[in-house]
Amino acid sequence: MKSLILTVVCVIALVSCKGISHTETAVVDSVDSTGIVINNIMGRRSVRAYKDQPVEREKLLQVAECGINAPSALNKQPWQLRIVDDPEFISGVTKVYAEVNPKAVEEPGFKNAFRNAPAFIAVLSPADGSGSFDCGLLTENMLLSARALGLGTCVLGSTARFLSSDPGVRDYFEKLDIPDGYQLQVVVAIGYPDESPAAKPRRTDVVRFVE
């Protein structure tokens, strides 16, 4: 049953990334009547433990494609993405990270600076801040599509700042080939999850109707 549900969710992710016709919409609506999309949203968690299993590049590209299909103001699409799945890149950054943050290495299950994930997607946005909101929409698309593909994710702001500022990882930062006028906004760790975190309480009092 679980494999069937995952297959259906993957179909939805594929269709939503590539655009759908009126006929296809009817099919998706009938599938979604079981609440699969809502369950995907409500069930998504930040993952910090991953299996020692590389993520297929086809899936990484699919997640990125879902990201760039997010809406953006005036359709400016102000983002750039960089996908990193090179073990040497990740281990090299981790070596410097461990020297700067020795307490992080003491955390149970520590493997690398990217919350132990075997890959990550770097989200680049205009340095003047004009595309931050749009890049947030892009990032959420990637988180949800990754879950639909059986992958776990974790958004890392501190790691992005480390990559952007620590001189010890300058060579790795330059490999991201960030265009002039852009900055590294966030890093999205991605991999096959090795944990199922429980949901944390959400504040329902922040939602209300305006009469």
PDB file of C-alpha atoms in Angstrom:
ATOM      1  CA  MET A   1       0.000   0.000   0.000  1.00  0.00           C
ATOM      2  CA  LYS A   2       2.818   2.428   0.911  1.00  0.00           C
ATOM      3  CA  SER A   3       4.539   1.794  -2.416  1.00  0.00           C
ATOM      4  CA  LEU A   4       1.270   2.470  -4.261  1.00  0.00           C
ATOM      5  CA  ILE A   5       0.780   5.775  -2.447  1.00  0.00           C
ATOM      6  CA  LEU A   6       4.375   6.829  -3.152  1.00  0.00           C
ATOM      7  CA  THR A   7       3.912   5.976  -6.844  1.00  0.00           C
ATOM      8  CA  VAL A   8       0.787   8.112  -7.079  1.00  0.00           C
ATOM      9  CA  VAL A   9       2.488  11.004  -5.300  1.00  0.00           C
ATOM     10  CA  CYS A  10       5.430  10.824  -7.697  1.00  0.00           C
ATOM     11  CA  VAL A  11       3.014  11.001 -10.629  1.00  0.00           C
ATOM     12  CA  ILE A  12       1.514  14.160  -9.145  1.00  0.00           C
ATOM     13  CA  ALA A  13       4.973  15.684  -8.724  1.00  0.00           C
ATOM     14  CA  LEU A  14       5.867  14.895 -12.331  1.00  0.00           C
ATOM     15  CA  VAL A  15       2.658  16.383 -13.676  1.00  0.00           C
ATOM     16  CA  SER A  16       2.791  19.504 -11.535  1.00  0.00           C
ATOM     17  CA  CYS A  17       6.394  20.245 -12.553  1.00  0.00           C
ATOM     18  CA  LYS A  18       5.817  19.947 -16.288  1.00  0.00           C
ATOM     19  CA  GLY A  19       2.460  21.630 -16.615  1.00  0.00           C
ATOM     20  CA  ILE A  20      -0.955  19.986 -17.114  1.00  0.00           C
ATOM     21  CA  SER A  21      -3.741  20.196 -19.657  1.00  0.00           C
ATOM     22  CA  HIS A  22      -7.459  20.379 -18.865  1.00  0.00           C
ATOM     23  CA  THR A  23      -7.762  16.637 -19.415  1.00  0.00           C
ATOM     24  CA  GLU A  24      -4.821  15.922 -17.131  1.00  0.00           C
ATOM     25  CA  THR A  25      -6.275  18.252 -14.506  1.00  0.00           C
ATOM     26  CA  ALA A  26      -9.344  16.052 -14.239  1.00  0.00           C
ATOM     27  CA  VAL A  27      -7.132  13.018 -13.655  1.00  0.00           C
ATOM     28  CA  VAL A  28      -5.086  14.795 -10.986  1.00  0.00           C
ATOM     29  CA  ASP A  29      -8.226  16.075  -9.260  1.00  0.00           C
ATOM     30  CA  SER A  30      -9.620  12.553  -9.005  1.00  0.00           C
ATOM     31  CA  VAL A  31      -6.345  11.253  -7.593  1.00  0.00           C
ATOM     32  CA  ASP A  32      -6.047  14.166  -5.176  1.00  0.00           C
ATOM     33  CA  SER A  33      -9.543  13.523  -3.812  1.00  0.00           C
ATOM     34  CA  THR A  34      -7.895  11.231  -1.248  1.00  0.00           C
ATOM     35  CA  GLY A  35      -5.932  14.180   0.156  1.00  0.00           C
ATOM     36  CA  ILE A  36      -2.524  13.042  -1.077  1.00  0.00           C
ATOM     37  CA  VAL A  37      -1.235  16.556  -1.689  1.00  0.00           C
ATOM     38  CA  ILE A  38      -2.436  17.788   1.699  1.00  0.00           C
ATOM     39  CA  ASN A  39      -0.951  14.743   3.415  1.00  0.00           C
ATOM     40  CA  ASN A  40       2.343  15.451   1.666  1.00  0.00           C
ATOM     41  CA  ILE A  41       2.343  19.010   3.016  1.00  0.00           C
ATOM     42  CA  MET A  42       1.280  18.062   6.519  1.00  0.00           C
ATOM     43  CA  GLY A  43       3.711  15.150   6.710  1.00  0.00           C
ATOM     44  CA  ARG A  44       6.833  16.960   5.576  1.00  0.00           C
ATOM     45  CA  ARG A  45       9.553  17.273   8.250  1.00  0.00           C
ATOM     46  CA  SER A  46      13.122  18.555   8.434  1.00  0.00           C
ATOM     47  CA  VAL A  47      15.416  15.544   8.209  1.00  0.00           C
ATOM     48  CA  ARG A  48      18.851  15.442   9.802  1.00  0.00           C
ATOM     49  CA  ALA A  49      19.704  11.746   9.424  1.00  0.00           C
ATOM     50  CA  TYR A  50      20.199  10.237   5.991  1.00  0.00           C
ATOM     51  CA  LYS A  51      21.039   6.830   4.599  1.00  0.00           C
ATOM     52  CA  ASP A  52      24.429   6.229   3.003  1.00  0.00           C
ATOM     53  CA  GLN A  53      22.769   6.184  -0.386  1.00  0.00           C
ATOM     54  CA  PRO A  54      23.401   8.660  -3.199  1.00  0.00           C
ATOM     55  CA  VAL A  55      20.423  10.415  -4.726  1.00  0.00           C
ATOM     56  CA  GLU A  56      19.847   9.716  -8.390  1.00  0.00           C
ATOM     57  CA  ARG A  57      20.622  12.756 -10.507  1.00  0.00           C
ATOM     58  CA  GLU A  58      17.312  12.344 -12.303  1.00  0.00           C
ATOM     59  CA  LYS A  59      15.543  12.950  -8.981  1.00  0.00           C
ATOM     60  CA  LEU A  60      17.759  15.901  -8.088  1.00  0.00           C
ATOM     61  CA  LEU A  61      16.994  17.482 -11.457  1.00  0.00           C
ATOM     62  CA  GLN A  62      13.298  16.811 -11.005  1.00  0.00           C
ATOM     63  CA  VAL A  63      13.311  18.530  -7.622  1.00  0.00           C
ATOM     64  CA  ALA A  64      15.119  21.506  -9.155  1.00  0.00           C
ATOM     65  CA  GLU A  65      12.627  21.629 -12.022  1.00  0.00           C
ATOM     66  CA  CYS A  66       9.750  21.695  -9.570  1.00  0.00           C
ATOM     67  CA  GLY A  67      11.538  24.546  -7.822  1.00  0.00           C
ATOM     68  CA  ILE A  68      11.874  26.740 -10.894  1.00  0.00           C
ATOM     69  CA  ASN A  69       8.197  26.196 -11.676  1.00  0.00           C
ATOM     70  CA  ALA A  70       7.303  28.253  -8.611  1.00  0.00           C
ATOM     71  CA  PRO A  71       5.522  31.582  -9.164  1.00  0.00           C
ATOM     72  CA  SER A  72       7.568  34.773  -9.161  1.00  0.00           C
ATOM     73  CA  ALA A  73       6.732  38.472  -9.260  1.00  0.00           C
ATOM     74  CA  LEU A  74       6.235  39.595 -12.875  1.00  0.00           C
ATOM     75  CA  ASN A  75       7.593  36.181 -13.855  1.00  0.00           C
ATOM     76  CA  LYS A  76      11.131  37.470 -13.363  1.00  0.00           C
ATOM     77  CA  GLN A  77      12.338  34.058 -12.128  1.00  0.00           C
ATOM     78  CA  PRO A  78      15.154  35.736 -10.173  1.00  0.00           C
ATOM     79  CA  TRP A  79      16.822  32.548  -9.000  1.00  0.00           C
ATOM     80  CA  GLN A  80      19.788  30.364  -9.784  1.00  0.00           C
ATOM     81  CA  LEU A  81      20.294  26.801  -8.543  1.00  0.00           C
ATOM     82  CA  ARG A  82      23.441  24.757  -8.042  1.00  0.00           C
ATOM     83  CA  ILE A  83      23.206  21.014  -7.352  1.00  0.00           C
ATOM     84  CA  VAL A  84      26.107  19.418  -5.476  1.00  0.00           C
ATOM     85  CA  ASP A  85      26.389  15.655  -5.035  1.00  0.00           C
ATOM     86  CA  ASP A  86      30.179  15.353  -5.183  1.00  0.00           C
ATOM     87  CA  PRO A  87      31.429  13.515  -2.051  1.00  0.00           C
ATOM     88  CA  GLU A  88      34.798  15.297  -2.249  1.00  0.00           C
ATOM     89  CA  PHE A  89      33.108  18.701  -2.214  1.00  0.00           C
ATOM     90  CA  ILE A  90      30.997  17.768   0.793  1.00  0.00           C
ATOM     91  CA  SER A  91      33.859  16.161   2.727  1.00  0.00           C
ATOM     92  CA  GLY A  92      36.163  19.091   1.969  1.00  0.00           C
ATOM     93  CA  VAL A  93      33.698  21.629   3.315  1.00  0.00           C
ATOM     94  CA  THR A  94      33.002  19.386   6.297  1.00  0.00           C
ATOM     95  CA  LYS A  95      36.691  19.216   7.227  1.00  0.00           C
ATOM     96  CA  VAL A  96      36.878  22.988   7.532  1.00  0.00           C
ATOM     97  CA  TYR A  97      33.466  23.167   9.180  1.00  0.00           C
ATOM     98  CA  ALA A  98      34.568  20.700  11.857  1.00  0.00           C
ATOM     99  CA  GLU A  99      37.640  22.799  12.629  1.00  0.00           C
ATOM    100  CA  VAL A 100      35.544  25.940  13.037  1.00  0.00           C
ATOM    101  CA  ASN A 101      32.664  24.221  14.853  1.00  0.00           C
ATOM    102  CA  PRO A 102      34.200  21.388  16.909  1.00  0.00           C
ATOM    103  CA  LYS A 103      31.036  20.968  18.996  1.00  0.00           C
ATOM    104  CA  ALA A 104      29.081  20.072  15.870  1.00  0.00           C
ATOM    105  CA  VAL A 105      31.249  16.992  15.375  1.00  0.00           C
ATOM    106  CA  GLU A 106      30.241  15.805  18.836  1.00  0.00           C
ATOM    107  CA  GLU A 107      26.575  15.643  17.849  1.00  0.00           C
ATOM    108  CA  PRO A 108      25.297  12.051  17.626  1.00  0.00           C
ATOM    109  CA  GLY A 109      25.387  10.751  14.078  1.00  0.00           C
ATOM    110  CA  PHE A 110      27.441  13.616  12.670  1.00  0.00           C
ATOM    111  CA  LYS A 111      28.649  12.887   9.142  1.00  0.00           C
ATOM    112  CA  ASN A 112      28.971  16.190   7.367  1.00  0.00           C
ATOM    113  CA  ALA A 113      28.244  19.902   7.425  1.00  0.00           C
ATOM    114  CA  PHE A 114      25.071  19.488   5.390  1.00  0.00           C
ATOM    115  CA  ARG A 115      23.070  17.823   8.137  1.00  0.00           C
ATOM    116  CA  ASN A 116      24.559  14.505   7.025  1.00  0.00           C
ATOM    117  CA  ALA A 117      22.906  14.578   3.588  1.00  0.00           C
ATOM    118  CA  PRO A 118      24.722  13.163   0.518  1.00  0.00           C
ATOM    119  CA  ALA A 119      23.684  16.105  -1.662  1.00  0.00           C
ATOM    120  CA  PHE A 120      22.420  19.654  -1.502  1.00  0.00           C
ATOM    121  CA  ILE A 121      20.862  22.292  -3.716  1.00  0.00           C
ATOM    122  CA  ALA A 122      22.143  25.839  -3.327  1.00  0.00           C
ATOM    123  CA  VAL A 123      19.571  28.579  -3.901  1.00  0.00           C
ATOM    124  CA  LEU A 124      21.066  31.791  -5.276  1.00  0.00           C
ATOM    125  CA  SER A 125      19.121  35.056  -5.159  1.00  0.00           C
ATOM    126  CA  PRO A 126      19.766  38.686  -6.137  1.00  0.00           C
ATOM    127  CA  ALA A 127      22.101  40.303  -3.617  1.00  0.00           C
ATOM    128  CA  ASP A 128      19.829  43.342  -3.330  1.00  0.00           C
ATOM    129  CA  GLY A 129      17.143  41.182  -1.737  1.00  0.00           C
ATOM    130  CA  SER A 130      14.636  41.705  -4.539  1.00  0.00           C
ATOM    131  CA  GLY A 131      14.116  37.990  -5.171  1.00  0.00           C
ATOM    132  CA  SER A 132      14.088  36.667  -1.609  1.00  0.00           C
ATOM    133  CA  PHE A 133      10.333  36.095  -1.480  1.00  0.00           C
ATOM    134  CA  ASP A 134      10.298  34.352  -4.858  1.00  0.00           C
ATOM    135  CA  CYS A 135      13.222  32.144  -3.841  1.00  0.00           C
ATOM    136  CA  GLY A 136      11.267  31.196  -0.737  1.00  0.00           C
ATOM    137  CA  LEU A 137       8.447  29.944  -2.958  1.00  0.00           C
ATOM    138  CA  LEU A 138      10.964  28.035  -5.061  1.00  0.00           C
ATOM    139  CA  THR A 139      12.468  26.427  -1.965  1.00  0.00           C
ATOM    140  CA  GLU A 140       9.095  25.243  -0.666  1.00  0.00           C
ATOM    141  CA  ASN A 141       8.334  23.672  -4.045  1.00  0.00           C
ATOM    142  CA  MET A 142      11.578  21.725  -3.798  1.00  0.00           C
ATOM    143  CA  LEU A 143      10.872  20.554  -0.251  1.00  0.00           C
ATOM    144  CA  LEU A 144       7.454  19.175  -1.153  1.00  0.00           C
ATOM    145  CA  SER A 145       8.506  17.594  -4.444  1.00  0.00           C
ATOM    146  CA  ALA A 146      11.457  15.933  -2.713  1.00  0.00           C
ATOM    147  CA  ARG A 147       9.111  14.357  -0.191  1.00  0.00           C
ATOM    148  CA  ALA A 148       6.882  13.162  -3.036  1.00  0.00           C
ATOM    149  CA  LEU A 149       9.924  11.356  -4.433  1.00  0.00           C
ATOM    150  CA  GLY A 150      10.723   9.662  -1.131  1.00  0.00           C
ATOM    151  CA  LEU A 151      13.498  12.093  -0.210  1.00  0.00           C
ATOM    152  CA  GLY A 152      14.130  14.069   2.948  1.00  0.00           C
ATOM    153  CA  THR A 153      15.262  17.689   3.126  1.00  0.00           C
ATOM    154  CA  CYS A 154      16.481  20.323   5.542  1.00  0.00           C
ATOM    155  CA  VAL A 155      16.838  24.056   4.835  1.00  0.00           C
ATOM    156  CA  LEU A 156      20.210  25.312   6.076  1.00  0.00           C
ATOM    157  CA  GLY A 157      20.728  29.035   6.489  1.00  0.00           C
ATOM    158  CA  SER A 158      23.765  28.765   8.768  1.00  0.00           C
ATOM    159  CA  THR A 159      25.591  26.478   6.349  1.00  0.00           C
ATOM    160  CA  ALA A 160      24.915  28.938   3.545  1.00  0.00           C
ATOM    161  CA  ARG A 161      26.459  31.712   5.632  1.00  0.00           C
ATOM    162  CA  PHE A 162      29.455  29.509   6.433  1.00  0.00           C
ATOM    163  CA  LEU A 163      30.047  28.729   2.767  1.00  0.00           C
ATOM    164  CA  SER A 164      29.690  32.396   1.860  1.00  0.00           C
ATOM    165  CA  SER A 165      32.037  33.830   4.474  1.00  0.00           C
ATOM    166  CA  ASP A 166      34.629  31.373   5.782  1.00  0.00           C
ATOM    167  CA  PRO A 167      37.958  31.799   3.944  1.00  0.00           C
ATOM    168  CA  GLY A 168      38.765  28.130   4.482  1.00  0.00           C
ATOM    169  CA  VAL A 169      36.057  27.069   2.026  1.00  0.00           C
ATOM    170  CA  ARG A 170      36.611  29.836  -0.518  1.00  0.00           C
ATOM    171  CA  ASP A 171      37.654  27.379  -3.225  1.00  0.00           C
ATOM    172  CA  TYR A 172      34.459  25.372  -2.750  1.00  0.00           C
ATOM    173  CA  PHE A 173      32.332  28.511  -2.677  1.00  0.00           C
ATOM    174  CA  GLU A 174      33.833  29.640  -5.974  1.00  0.00           C
ATOM    175  CA  LYS A 175      32.897  26.301  -7.546  1.00  0.00           C
ATOM    176  CA  LEU A 176      29.264  27.321  -7.153  1.00  0.00           C
ATOM    177  CA  ASP A 177      29.947  29.896  -9.873  1.00  0.00           C
ATOM    178  CA  ILE A 178      27.650  32.531  -8.405  1.00  0.00           C
ATOM    179  CA  PRO A 179      26.877  35.276 -10.966  1.00  0.00           C
ATOM    180  CA  ASP A 180      27.665  38.915 -10.271  1.00  0.00           C
ATOM    181  CA  GLY A 181      24.907  40.533  -8.266  1.00  0.00           C
ATOM    182  CA  TYR A 182      23.807  37.248  -6.677  1.00  0.00           C
ATOM    183  CA  GLN A 183      24.289  35.692  -3.269  1.00  0.00           C
ATOM    184  CA  LEU A 184      23.902  32.268  -1.689  1.00  0.00           C
ATOM    185  CA  GLN A 185      20.576  32.509   0.111  1.00  0.00           C
ATOM    186  CA  VAL A 186      20.004  29.009   1.506  1.00  0.00           C
ATOM    187  CA  VAL A 187      21.238  25.468   1.114  1.00  0.00           C
ATOM    188  CA  VAL A 188      18.733  22.621   0.896  1.00  0.00           C
ATOM    189  CA  ALA A 189      20.194  19.336   2.171  1.00  0.00           C
ATOM    190  CA  ILE A 190      18.640  16.382   0.368  1.00  0.00           C
ATOM    191  CA  GLY A 191      18.876  12.606   0.615  1.00  0.00           C
ATOM    192  CA  TYR A 192      17.091   9.408   1.532  1.00  0.00           C
ATOM    193  CA  PRO A 193      15.849   9.874   5.115  1.00  0.00           C
ATOM    194  CA  ASP A 194      17.019   7.621   7.911  1.00  0.00           C
ATOM    195  CA  GLU A 195      14.585   9.022  10.468  1.00  0.00           C
ATOM    196  CA  SER A 196      10.923   9.963  10.764  1.00  0.00           C
ATOM    197  CA  PRO A 197      10.727  13.010  13.039  1.00  0.00           C
ATOM    198  CA  ALA A 198       7.463  13.627  14.830  1.00  0.00           C
ATOM    199  CA  ALA A 199       5.529  16.792  14.102  1.00  0.00           C
ATOM    200  CA  LYS A 200       6.141  19.724  16.407  1.00  0.00           C
ATOM    201  CA  PRO A 201       3.137  21.672  17.705  1.00  0.00           C
ATOM    202  CA  ARG A 202       1.848  24.404  15.421  1.00  0.00           C
ATOM    203  CA  ARG A 203       0.245  27.619  16.645  1.00  0.00           C
ATOM    204  CA  THR A 204      -3.308  27.575  15.360  1.00  0.00           C
ATOM    205  CA  ASP A 205      -4.137  30.867  17.079  1.00  0.00           C
ATOM    206  CA  VAL A 206      -2.261  32.786  14.367  1.00  0.00           C
ATOM    207  CA  VAL A 207      -5.024  31.999  11.854  1.00  0.00           C
ATOM    208  CA  ARG A 208      -8.337  33.822  11.965  1.00  0.00           C
ATOM    209  CA  PHE A 209     -11.087  35.168   9.744  1.00  0.00           C
ATOM    210  CA  VAL A 210     -11.545  38.916   9.367  1.00  0.00           C
ATOM    211  CA  GLU A 211     -15.229  39.736   9.776  1.00  0.00           C
TER     212      GLU A 211
END
